[in-house]
XYZ file of C-alpha atoms in Angstrom:
724
model
C 32.235 6.253 -4.851
C 32.830 2.935 -6.536
C 29.903 1.247 -8.245
C 29.515 -2.434 -7.424
C 27.748 -5.184 -9.325
C 26.538 -8.639 -8.318
C 24.717 -11.464 -10.086
C 21.547 -12.965 -8.638
C 20.905 -16.587 -9.562
C 17.707 -17.737 -11.179
C 15.038 -19.350 -9.012
C 13.203 -22.616 -9.707
C 10.121 -23.688 -7.785
C 9.505 -27.295 -6.785
C 6.666 -29.128 -8.557
C 3.965 -30.883 -6.562
C 4.821 -34.555 -6.156
C 1.174 -35.556 -6.062
C -2.140 -33.862 -6.746
C -5.044 -33.719 -4.334
C -8.175 -35.673 -5.185
C -10.802 -33.957 -7.331
C -8.431 -31.232 -8.571
C -8.935 -30.654 -12.288
C -6.282 -28.785 -14.257
C -6.112 -27.570 -17.864
C -4.304 -29.969 -20.164
C -0.523 -29.738 -19.841
C -0.665 -27.854 -16.527
C 1.254 -28.758 -13.378
C 1.141 -27.158 -9.945
C 3.982 -26.081 -7.671
C 4.503 -27.651 -4.264
C 3.324 -24.527 -2.422
C 0.126 -24.299 -4.505
C -0.959 -27.830 -3.613
C 0.125 -27.324 0.015
C -2.031 -24.177 0.174
C -5.070 -25.977 -1.234
C -4.518 -28.872 1.153
C -4.374 -26.471 4.125
C -7.539 -24.669 3.006
C -9.331 -28.027 2.881
C -8.107 -29.004 6.342
C -10.998 -28.566 8.779
C -8.544 -27.870 11.616
C -6.940 -24.882 9.867
C -8.511 -21.399 9.998
C -5.794 -19.218 8.484
C -3.296 -20.078 5.751
C -0.256 -17.871 5.096
C 1.576 -18.494 1.818
C 5.077 -16.953 1.751
C 6.174 -18.136 -1.709
C 8.602 -15.836 -3.514
C 7.462 -13.046 -5.804
C 6.383 -14.427 -9.173
C 5.794 -17.989 -7.942
C 2.029 -18.120 -8.484
C 0.680 -17.265 -5.025
C -2.438 -15.732 -6.604
C -3.244 -18.970 -8.458
C -2.788 -20.885 -5.197
C -5.464 -18.662 -3.664
C -7.942 -19.145 -6.499
C -7.500 -22.911 -7.029
C -10.551 -23.915 -4.999
C -12.677 -21.321 -6.812
C -11.456 -22.712 -10.145
C -12.742 -26.152 -9.115
C -16.253 -24.641 -8.947
C -16.628 -25.400 -5.248
C -15.952 -22.096 -3.520
C -16.832 -18.394 -3.508
C -14.039 -15.989 -2.562
C -13.472 -12.338 -1.733
C -9.990 -11.229 -2.810
C -8.659 -8.045 -1.218
C -5.888 -6.029 -2.883
C -4.059 -3.002 -1.403
C -4.204 -1.028 -4.682
C -6.867 -0.717 -7.364
C -4.085 -1.157 -9.914
C -3.312 -4.628 -8.574
C -7.028 -5.530 -8.427
C -7.382 -4.553 -12.099
C -4.332 -6.646 -13.003
C -5.667 -9.650 -11.073
C -9.136 -9.403 -12.609
C -7.592 -9.966 -16.042
C -5.592 -12.910 -14.670
C -8.573 -14.580 -12.952
C -10.787 -14.277 -16.038
C -7.948 -15.903 -17.994
C -7.781 -18.751 -15.459
C -11.545 -19.317 -15.635
C -11.367 -19.566 -19.411
C -8.620 -22.197 -19.107
C -9.963 -24.200 -16.141
C -13.616 -24.007 -17.280
C -15.173 -24.727 -13.839
C -18.665 -26.213 -14.046
C -20.352 -23.186 -12.391
C -18.604 -20.576 -14.606
C -17.989 -18.252 -11.626
C -18.993 -14.629 -12.072
C -16.199 -12.102 -11.447
C -16.931 -8.626 -10.057
C -14.332 -5.951 -9.299
C -15.396 -3.202 -6.915
C -13.383 -0.095 -6.065
C -14.687 3.013 -4.326
C -15.022 4.809 -7.668
C -16.751 1.888 -9.377
C -19.133 1.496 -6.446
C -20.114 5.164 -6.643
C -20.658 5.073 -10.407
C -22.701 1.867 -10.226
C -24.861 3.226 -7.387
C -25.487 6.459 -9.286
C -26.318 4.706 -12.562
C -28.715 2.277 -10.869
C -30.270 4.888 -8.588
C -29.165 2.975 -5.473
C -27.597 3.831 -2.144
C -24.051 2.519 -1.791
C -25.174 -0.160 0.670
C -27.756 -1.474 -1.774
C -25.198 -1.328 -4.588
C -22.740 -3.438 -2.535
C -25.492 -5.938 -1.746
C -26.415 -6.207 -5.431
C -22.877 -6.528 -6.760
C -21.771 -9.086 -4.153
C -24.859 -11.217 -4.798
C -23.929 -11.272 -8.494
C -20.487 -12.793 -7.976
C -18.657 -15.903 -6.899
C -15.352 -14.031 -7.184
C -15.311 -10.526 -5.715
C -12.168 -8.431 -6.152
C -12.067 -5.329 -4.003
C -9.829 -3.512 -1.547
C -9.525 -4.072 2.212
C -10.868 -0.533 2.765
C -14.342 -1.399 1.444
C -14.234 -4.711 3.320
C -13.347 -2.814 6.512
C -16.055 -0.163 6.192
C -18.896 -2.503 5.249
C -18.221 -4.415 8.484
C -18.441 -1.127 10.408
C -21.763 -0.061 8.918
C -20.380 2.832 6.877
C -22.721 2.147 3.928
C -25.910 1.823 5.989
C -28.602 4.314 7.007
C -29.579 4.739 10.694
C -32.697 2.563 10.327
C -30.698 -0.443 9.079
C -29.599 -3.212 11.415
C -25.776 -3.307 11.749
C -25.510 -6.743 10.115
C -27.578 -5.882 7.052
C -24.563 -6.102 4.724
C -21.977 -8.253 6.462
C -24.558 -10.712 7.775
C -25.234 -12.012 4.267
C -21.850 -11.363 2.638
C -19.921 -13.248 5.322
C -22.262 -16.213 4.911
C -22.215 -16.223 1.087
C -18.433 -16.277 0.702
C -16.303 -19.182 1.912
C -12.785 -17.791 1.512
C -11.304 -14.365 2.276
C -7.976 -13.693 0.515
C -5.603 -10.875 1.526
C -3.024 -10.315 -1.226
C 0.300 -8.445 -0.790
C -0.668 -7.803 2.827
C 2.922 -7.019 3.874
C 2.510 -3.466 2.520
C 0.244 -2.652 5.462
C 1.236 -1.535 8.952
C -0.082 -2.119 12.471
C -3.365 -0.134 12.121
C -4.472 -2.172 9.099
C -3.390 -5.445 10.720
C -5.390 -4.558 13.849
C -8.398 -3.678 11.662
C -8.250 -6.995 9.811
C -7.887 -8.969 13.053
C -10.991 -7.221 14.408
C -12.954 -8.014 11.242
C -11.807 -11.649 11.258
C -12.885 -11.987 14.886
C -16.282 -10.507 14.033
C -16.697 -13.012 11.178
C -15.538 -15.990 13.224
C -17.764 -15.098 16.207
C -20.930 -14.560 14.135
C -20.617 -17.231 11.415
C -19.756 -20.832 10.890
C -16.026 -21.228 10.400
C -14.604 -19.442 7.402
C -11.178 -19.679 5.778
C -8.686 -16.815 5.544
C -5.669 -16.774 3.227
C -2.794 -14.297 3.357
C -0.461 -14.093 0.357
C 2.805 -12.361 1.181
C 6.466 -13.160 0.563
C 7.302 -11.272 3.789
C 4.401 -11.568 6.263
C 4.376 -9.379 9.365
C 5.199 -11.582 12.413
C 2.805 -9.540 14.572
C -0.104 -10.684 12.373
C 0.579 -14.383 12.978
C 1.254 -13.901 16.700
C -1.990 -11.971 17.265
C -4.074 -14.403 15.201
C -2.751 -17.346 17.198
C -3.446 -15.437 20.406
C -7.027 -14.994 19.161
C -7.380 -18.749 18.863
C -7.061 -19.054 15.083
C -5.221 -22.152 13.906
C -2.621 -20.830 11.445
C -0.726 -22.832 8.834
C 2.307 -21.211 7.194
C 3.302 -22.477 3.723
C 6.980 -21.511 3.460
C 8.796 -23.002 0.437
C 12.158 -21.525 1.476
C 12.111 -23.252 4.878
C 11.054 -26.508 3.209
C 13.887 -26.287 0.624
C 11.395 -26.103 -2.228
C 13.511 -23.688 -4.277
C 16.654 -24.381 -6.288
C 19.214 -21.808 -7.466
C 21.201 -23.500 -10.253
C 24.819 -22.542 -10.923
C 25.336 -24.175 -14.315
C 23.468 -24.604 -17.585
C 23.365 -28.363 -16.956
C 21.632 -27.792 -13.618
C 19.114 -25.482 -15.333
C 18.319 -28.145 -17.910
C 17.985 -30.893 -15.332
C 15.554 -28.855 -13.222
C 13.399 -28.224 -16.285
C 13.466 -31.931 -17.168
C 12.291 -32.608 -13.587
C 9.413 -30.110 -14.094
C 10.744 -27.453 -11.741
C 9.324 -24.090 -12.845
C 11.488 -21.021 -13.315
C 10.011 -18.096 -11.365
C 12.900 -15.618 -11.524
C 15.626 -15.221 -14.121
C 19.340 -14.623 -13.591
C 19.992 -10.896 -13.351
C 22.780 -8.389 -12.941
C 22.261 -5.930 -10.076
C 24.338 -2.778 -10.101
C 24.510 -0.516 -7.044
C 24.675 3.197 -7.888
C 25.875 5.142 -4.802
C 24.350 8.627 -4.528
C 24.372 11.502 -2.076
C 21.349 11.572 0.247
C 19.721 14.613 -1.354
C 16.168 14.996 -2.615
C 17.032 15.186 -6.329
C 20.070 12.885 -6.462
C 18.260 10.093 -8.339
C 16.585 12.502 -10.727
C 19.917 14.165 -11.515
C 21.590 10.790 -12.086
C 18.835 9.754 -14.502
C 19.173 12.976 -16.500
C 22.942 12.530 -16.663
C 22.819 8.847 -17.688
C 20.407 8.880 -20.605
C 23.057 7.156 -22.769
C 22.864 4.087 -20.536
C 19.086 3.838 -21.035
C 19.220 4.523 -24.763
C 21.968 1.906 -25.233
C 19.825 -0.651 -23.426
C 17.130 -0.263 -26.099
C 19.587 -0.094 -29.008
C 21.858 -2.978 -27.992
C 19.103 -5.247 -26.647
C 16.302 -4.973 -29.176
C 12.817 -5.501 -27.780
C 13.800 -4.292 -24.313
C 11.153 -2.993 -21.936
C 12.003 -1.194 -18.718
C 10.705 0.489 -15.596
C 11.976 3.331 -13.439
C 10.471 3.304 -9.928
C 10.998 6.429 -7.815
C 9.800 7.625 -4.410
C 8.492 11.012 -5.580
C 5.451 11.593 -7.794
C 6.805 15.041 -8.688
C 10.087 13.500 -9.913
C 8.170 11.061 -12.134
C 6.045 13.904 -13.481
C 9.153 15.944 -14.340
C 11.066 13.033 -15.866
C 8.298 11.523 -18.011
C 8.261 14.302 -20.644
C 12.067 14.381 -20.511
C 12.295 10.695 -21.474
C 9.465 10.984 -23.991
C 11.440 13.658 -25.819
C 14.584 11.498 -25.625
C 13.098 8.164 -26.743
C 10.183 8.957 -29.070
C 12.501 9.811 -32.011
C 13.729 6.214 -31.704
C 10.210 4.811 -31.971
C 9.950 4.053 -28.252
C 6.947 4.779 -26.044
C 7.214 6.250 -22.539
C 4.392 6.371 -20.001
C 3.848 7.007 -16.293
C 1.980 5.273 -13.485
C 1.532 7.225 -10.224
C -1.216 8.197 -7.825
C -1.723 11.355 -9.895
C -1.796 9.609 -13.289
C -5.136 9.412 -15.068
C -6.799 6.050 -15.639
C -5.995 6.083 -19.362
C -2.335 6.867 -18.734
C -2.025 4.062 -16.168
C -3.518 1.563 -18.620
C -1.141 2.726 -21.390
C 1.809 2.282 -19.037
C 1.307 -1.494 -19.014
C 2.355 -1.732 -22.662
C 4.915 1.116 -22.847
C 8.580 0.473 -23.664
C 9.555 2.478 -20.589
C 7.282 3.153 -17.623
C 8.099 5.597 -14.839
C 6.168 5.097 -11.612
C 6.006 5.164 -7.858
C 4.608 2.722 -5.299
C 1.510 2.199 -7.489
C 3.537 -0.217 -9.643
C 5.780 -1.875 -7.083
C 2.932 -3.732 -5.378
C 2.258 -6.891 -7.321
C 1.537 -5.557 -10.821
C 3.010 -8.023 -13.299
C 5.187 -5.951 -15.637
C 7.054 -7.767 -18.391
C 10.404 -5.955 -18.310
C 14.081 -6.820 -18.643
C 15.654 -3.748 -17.085
C 14.823 -1.807 -13.968
C 16.097 1.349 -12.288
C 14.774 1.944 -8.800
C 14.975 3.978 -5.632
C 14.025 2.493 -2.273
C 13.412 3.713 1.254
C 14.030 0.625 3.386
C 14.858 -3.090 3.170
C 11.326 -4.292 2.433
C 10.832 -1.616 -0.202
C 14.144 -2.558 -1.886
C 13.249 -6.263 -2.089
C 9.690 -5.517 -3.254
C 10.814 -3.294 -6.118
C 13.634 -5.569 -7.220
C 11.005 -8.322 -7.443
C 9.404 -6.577 -10.429
C 12.282 -7.766 -12.642
C 12.982 -11.162 -14.166
C 9.467 -12.582 -13.926
C 9.014 -13.260 -17.674
C 11.163 -14.499 -20.565
C 9.573 -12.013 -22.940
C 6.267 -10.628 -24.157
C 3.943 -10.592 -27.133
C 3.577 -7.616 -29.465
C 1.257 -7.568 -32.480
C 0.992 -11.355 -32.397
C 4.778 -11.804 -32.364
C 6.687 -13.269 -29.397
C 9.685 -11.154 -28.353
C 12.323 -12.755 -26.119
C 14.535 -10.900 -23.655
C 18.284 -11.567 -23.929
C 19.163 -10.687 -20.325
C 18.044 -8.841 -17.193
C 19.700 -5.919 -15.417
C 18.740 -3.712 -12.491
C 20.261 -0.476 -11.225
C 19.653 0.267 -7.530
C 19.941 3.991 -6.773
C 21.032 3.888 -3.127
C 22.853 6.028 -0.579
C 26.638 6.072 -0.281
C 26.161 4.881 3.283
C 24.370 1.679 2.236
C 27.017 0.847 -0.390
C 29.722 1.265 2.263
C 27.888 -1.068 4.647
C 27.357 -3.701 1.944
C 30.696 -3.727 0.110
C 33.439 -1.915 2.035
C 35.421 -2.709 5.157
C 36.874 -5.970 6.442
C 33.528 -7.501 7.418
C 31.576 -6.366 4.314
C 28.858 -8.985 3.644
C 28.900 -8.542 -0.146
C 31.562 -8.572 -2.801
C 31.209 -8.672 -6.548
C 30.063 -12.219 -7.194
C 27.054 -14.523 -7.498
C 24.310 -14.921 -4.857
C 21.012 -16.702 -4.416
C 17.949 -14.591 -3.577
C 17.257 -15.693 0.030
C 20.885 -15.101 1.096
C 20.923 -11.709 -0.599
C 17.562 -10.709 0.919
C 18.877 -11.637 4.374
C 21.882 -9.335 3.893
C 19.660 -6.470 2.704
C 17.360 -6.945 5.699
C 20.334 -6.855 8.068
C 22.208 -3.911 6.538
C 19.517 -1.672 5.077
C 17.210 0.587 7.034
C 14.522 -1.316 8.932
C 11.335 0.639 9.570
C 9.499 0.632 12.878
C 6.818 -2.059 13.202
C 4.802 -0.047 15.777
C 4.035 -3.165 17.782
C 2.722 -1.006 20.637
C -0.242 -0.011 18.441
C -2.193 -3.197 19.120
C -2.370 -2.692 22.869
C -2.818 1.087 22.711
C -5.306 1.427 19.840
C -6.370 -1.992 18.504
C -9.315 -2.452 20.875
C -10.877 0.897 19.939
C -12.322 -0.804 16.876
C -13.236 -3.856 18.961
C -15.328 -1.637 21.242
C -17.096 -0.073 18.259
C -17.935 -3.469 16.734
C -19.031 -4.775 20.119
C -21.444 -1.870 20.511
C -22.857 -2.666 17.061
C -23.407 -6.298 18.077
C -25.282 -4.999 21.130
C -27.660 -2.957 18.943
C -31.298 -3.627 19.902
C -32.136 -4.894 16.401
C -29.661 -7.791 16.594
C -28.784 -8.039 20.289
C -30.743 -11.199 20.906
C -29.506 -12.887 17.719
C -25.847 -12.294 18.561
C -25.874 -12.486 22.369
C -23.413 -15.391 22.489
C -21.336 -13.882 19.669
C -20.927 -10.590 21.528
C -19.615 -12.271 24.666
C -17.139 -14.402 22.677
C -16.038 -11.385 20.600
C -15.497 -9.197 23.685
C -13.534 -11.844 25.546
C -11.248 -12.630 22.582
C -10.586 -8.961 21.700
C -9.648 -8.149 25.290
C -7.231 -11.068 25.238
C -5.692 -10.200 21.851
C -5.270 -6.469 22.527
C -4.436 -6.839 26.235
C -6.993 -4.374 27.583
C -10.652 -4.208 28.631
C -13.685 -2.728 26.912
C -14.373 -0.642 30.045
C -10.921 0.934 29.902
C -11.267 1.717 26.190
C -14.795 3.102 26.662
C -13.517 5.500 29.351
C -10.789 6.710 26.984
C -13.270 7.241 24.131
C -15.535 9.222 26.446
C -12.585 11.383 27.540
C -11.706 12.219 23.920
C -15.319 13.271 23.240
C -15.340 15.597 26.288
C -12.012 17.171 25.258
C -13.365 17.831 21.757
C -16.568 19.328 23.193
C -14.524 21.718 25.336
C -12.240 22.702 22.446
C -14.852 23.172 19.728
C -18.239 23.336 21.365
C -19.292 20.587 18.964
C -20.389 16.995 19.328
C -18.207 14.328 17.783
C -14.935 12.557 18.459
C -12.168 13.106 15.869
C -9.602 10.880 17.638
C -12.119 8.026 17.868
C -12.986 8.440 14.180
C -9.321 8.258 13.187
C -8.814 5.131 15.282
C -11.817 3.519 13.555
C -10.545 4.243 10.042
C -8.588 1.772 7.914
C -5.794 3.878 6.428
C -6.549 7.007 8.451
C -8.526 10.089 7.551
C -7.062 12.692 5.199
C -7.694 16.070 6.855
C -5.175 17.765 4.534
C -6.490 16.260 1.287
C -7.284 18.762 -1.461
C -9.221 18.544 -4.708
C -7.074 19.132 -7.808
C -8.157 20.107 -11.297
C -5.101 18.914 -13.231
C -4.430 21.106 -16.261
C -1.430 18.937 -17.202
C -3.719 15.920 -17.785
C -4.618 15.288 -21.450
C -7.821 13.318 -20.838
C -10.500 15.731 -19.603
C -12.349 13.158 -17.505
C -9.128 12.255 -15.653
C -8.380 15.839 -14.576
C -10.231 15.618 -11.260
C -7.889 14.258 -8.588
C -6.986 14.474 -4.917
C -3.608 15.107 -3.304
C -2.401 15.978 0.200
C -1.561 19.593 1.013
C 2.096 18.934 2.049
C 2.853 17.401 -1.376
C 1.133 20.321 -3.094
C 3.071 22.956 -1.166
C 6.461 21.481 -1.977
C 6.047 20.382 -5.573
C 3.084 21.907 -7.424
C 2.328 25.239 -9.056
C -1.329 25.817 -8.219
C -4.147 28.320 -8.418
C -6.987 28.330 -5.893
C -10.545 27.425 -6.906
C -13.803 27.496 -5.013
C -15.525 24.199 -4.277
C -18.515 25.376 -6.331
C -16.334 26.112 -9.382
C -14.576 22.747 -9.041
C -17.812 20.752 -8.803
C -19.392 22.772 -11.625
C -16.426 21.981 -13.858
C -16.683 18.293 -12.911
C -20.377 18.177 -13.806
C -19.849 20.002 -17.114
C -16.980 17.658 -18.051
C -19.088 14.640 -17.148
C -21.947 15.813 -19.376
C -19.673 16.849 -22.254
C -17.584 13.658 -22.369
C -20.282 11.196 -21.328
C -17.778 9.587 -18.970
C -18.622 8.912 -15.308
C -16.532 10.932 -12.833
C -16.929 9.798 -9.211
C -17.238 12.797 -6.890
C -17.541 11.206 -3.428
C -13.773 11.498 -2.799
C -14.088 15.313 -2.907
C -16.720 15.518 -0.139
C -14.276 16.307 2.676
C -11.486 18.149 0.858
C -9.761 20.970 2.708
C -9.485 23.145 -0.413
C -9.738 23.048 -4.212
C -7.036 24.056 -6.676
C -5.954 24.052 -10.295
C -2.701 22.179 -10.883
C -0.791 24.227 -13.452
C 2.634 22.523 -13.440
C 5.234 20.668 -11.383
C 8.036 22.697 -9.822
C 11.564 22.065 -11.026
C 12.848 22.694 -7.508
C 11.082 21.788 -4.286
C 9.790 24.850 -2.408
C 10.378 24.980 1.351
C 7.476 25.404 3.758
C 6.461 24.518 7.308
C 3.459 24.495 9.575
C 3.084 27.294 12.120
C 1.166 27.541 15.385
C 0.194 30.955 16.786
C 0.683 29.947 20.445
C 3.196 28.038 22.581
C 3.783 24.390 21.563
C 5.823 23.489 24.646
C 2.870 22.471 26.897
C 1.238 20.579 24.015
C 4.438 18.618 23.375
C 4.941 17.972 27.097
C 1.531 16.270 27.278
C 2.976 13.318 25.287
C -0.401 12.336 23.851
C -2.633 12.535 20.788
C -4.622 15.785 20.802
C -6.975 17.685 18.525
C -5.329 20.995 17.684
C -6.864 23.936 15.842
C -5.360 27.193 14.606
C -2.543 25.538 12.638
C -1.369 27.434 9.527
C 1.257 27.065 6.818
C 4.228 29.357 6.373
C 5.491 29.679 2.803
C 6.469 33.230 1.818
C 6.763 32.436 -1.919
C 3.206 31.061 -2.121
C 0.711 33.807 -2.971
C -2.140 31.460 -2.093
C -0.903 30.806 1.473
C -3.355 33.300 2.996
C -6.329 31.663 1.321
C -5.165 28.183 2.342
C -4.739 29.373 5.935
C -8.301 30.719 6.098
C -9.484 27.151 5.666
C -6.705 25.365 7.542
C -6.846 27.289 10.812
C -10.521 26.362 11.259
C -9.756 22.636 11.168
C -9.452 20.556 14.321
C -6.567 18.244 13.411
C -5.803 14.971 15.205
C -2.134 15.554 16.003
C 0.916 14.509 17.973
C 3.697 17.015 18.712
C 7.333 16.058 19.372
C 9.844 18.639 20.571
C 12.592 17.743 18.103
C 13.230 18.617 14.409
C 11.379 16.384 11.976
C 14.522 14.944 10.337
C 15.800 13.743 13.710
C 12.455 12.197 14.664
C 12.243 10.383 11.321
C 15.735 8.975 11.665
C 15.655 8.009 15.346
C 12.213 6.420 15.246
C 12.821 4.699 11.875
C 9.612 6.081 10.412
C 8.274 4.873 7.022
C 8.823 6.940 3.890
C 5.278 8.343 3.623
C 4.692 8.857 7.335
C 2.646 12.048 7.829
C 5.063 14.054 9.973
C 6.145 17.611 9.184
C 8.108 20.585 10.596
C 6.200 23.090 12.747
C 7.194 26.266 14.592
C 5.360 28.195 17.300
C 5.297 31.889 18.204
C 8.698 31.608 19.912
C 10.508 29.704 17.158
C 8.870 31.163 14.078
C 12.125 32.646 12.751
C 14.359 29.665 13.553
C 16.175 28.304 10.496
C 15.034 24.776 11.397
C 11.626 24.220 12.953
C 12.273 22.810 16.457
C 9.053 20.762 16.592
C 7.588 17.950 14.495
C 3.856 17.325 14.055
C 2.169 14.108 12.919
C -1.445 13.996 11.766
C -4.247 11.433 11.726
C -3.233 7.799 11.845
C 0.431 8.821 11.903
C -0.299 10.664 15.172
C -1.756 7.483 16.676
C 1.302 5.509 15.561
C 3.685 8.085 17.022
C 1.766 7.879 20.297
C 2.700 4.189 20.586
C 6.393 5.133 20.720
C 6.145 7.372 23.790
C 7.659 4.613 25.903
C 10.769 5.069 23.751
C 11.067 8.675 24.851
C 12.866 9.954 27.925
C 13.185 13.622 28.634
C 16.453 14.603 30.183
C 16.950 18.327 30.187
C 16.765 19.397 26.582
C 17.754 16.015 25.159
C 15.496 13.371 23.683
C 16.698 9.812 24.229
C 15.375 6.695 22.646
C 15.525 3.535 24.712
């Protein structure tokens, strides 16, 4: 197919026309309109929630920290990835050094791993460690997972009162900031709404700030339904961006103190077949293009963002061998990259990565090659380019001489964008908002699972309500409990009694199936990102740094892409302890507590190996139930895997929260517009074991709950599945 190229105009952000009283800035600094508007909204006593939708690279993070930098506010900032939190910690410390607020705010970053190491070093329980670290900071950078679980009592012991942690933390901090929140889906939005309602019902009014160029409409609608007064700061709607066409217009905007937030770039569309290795093959066949970029544009730095970790792992050594003879460094940044490797990637000439680098991390690059899975993903990844004029190396400033991106996309998308009489794009020049609108209209839109709020959102509300009714705090929060219950029932359109009956029914079903106490479905509904019943511990022999060799990865990814060797849990933990003692480096081990199995990672497969799940009985009645169920006895089928038998010994014992659909997985993914990393896989039963294509699809954990919300889209008519 024909390759097409367009030019995207640069973007300038409007300066603030006037500064609020008492705002002190470093000498020579000026704020953008949206930054002052955000601060003004946060200071407005009538506003509870502020949503800043400024474009990528326009200083949303500074807008969130402005009040802190005046020395008048303590804030908790929540980031979806630890990588982004690490990046922002550096930025905030830099701001504090420049602004020099009178109280010299203390900055603490807290991830799950750092919390575990700190608790172990200090001889503390995790709850006590959280209490200590939060009391030592005016700026706390963490992830929404920790924020979620501390409000649900996960770090407490049975003797503690439920509000032991959140009671003080929610009072001590004035502002709660959610950065890059658009990467989350309905379960996380429902979780955050529940937590916000808990805070607002038990404390004096607090402020909440969401920073996202593309906020989820369901978030705003539900918050307003809950009675929060929301203020949206939208520079695009207010015409606070300019997209100059000429050099004279550029110069005039700079004279008028408009700030450039995105540079002019060339965007080339590379049409590819929709096969698993199409992008990888194209990259191997077009090494001249990448090498020429470095040779013809000296000082270039680039990024390649792919959907598959395995592809990145295969391509990194390939490009290292290609580029190192030319004095160029190549690094990787994925969920399976060690900490040292991820840190090195920030300064490499070429970085290869996955979603770990497309969420907010501020790379200074002038060329980008990227895959994408949907419209939002495309826009997010493209936003990594054109944010900086250059970078500093060894004390010398290096300037970029242009910006270019290559979008590796399907033939189908290129046809929809460029071909036919009504094609919305032709080779020419476009501004960003117009282009983003076209991408949103023509590219794959993923399901927003809006039915989740009514079906599952109040499960967490019930849990929090029961905690507020605990005898140790019942009297203190009597009025809060009633207000919380009433608001949650209104927001999630159900009643606590109805949800309680459902929770009780799940517990009885699990008792009958397993003979055990517990409630796996309830536990999944209470989690933030879902449990990981298929997560395995990996000892990565391909990792250079010994202390970084201990990792986790989900079984489906292992089966398709990794060459492994089984280990016992005892051998894995013994190796971890020995490495820890030998290197003197802390290695958090809490993440391995609930692993399904333990393995040595020997290498990454050159070709993906086929596999499927298998069920020893009849799946028809399970699928016909059209509901989330706990299923045991599930196995894997993979004839070329000599470790399959050992994996199955462990797997078949597990009770897995599941949802079964009686259609092949590829069809379910396509028809229901499921996200790229949705946990849904092929499965056969005793009657379809030898079918070339597994006739059923199975979703696990939180993905099962999400699939359950789409049952109203299903109609059975004979053997056909219709979506309405």
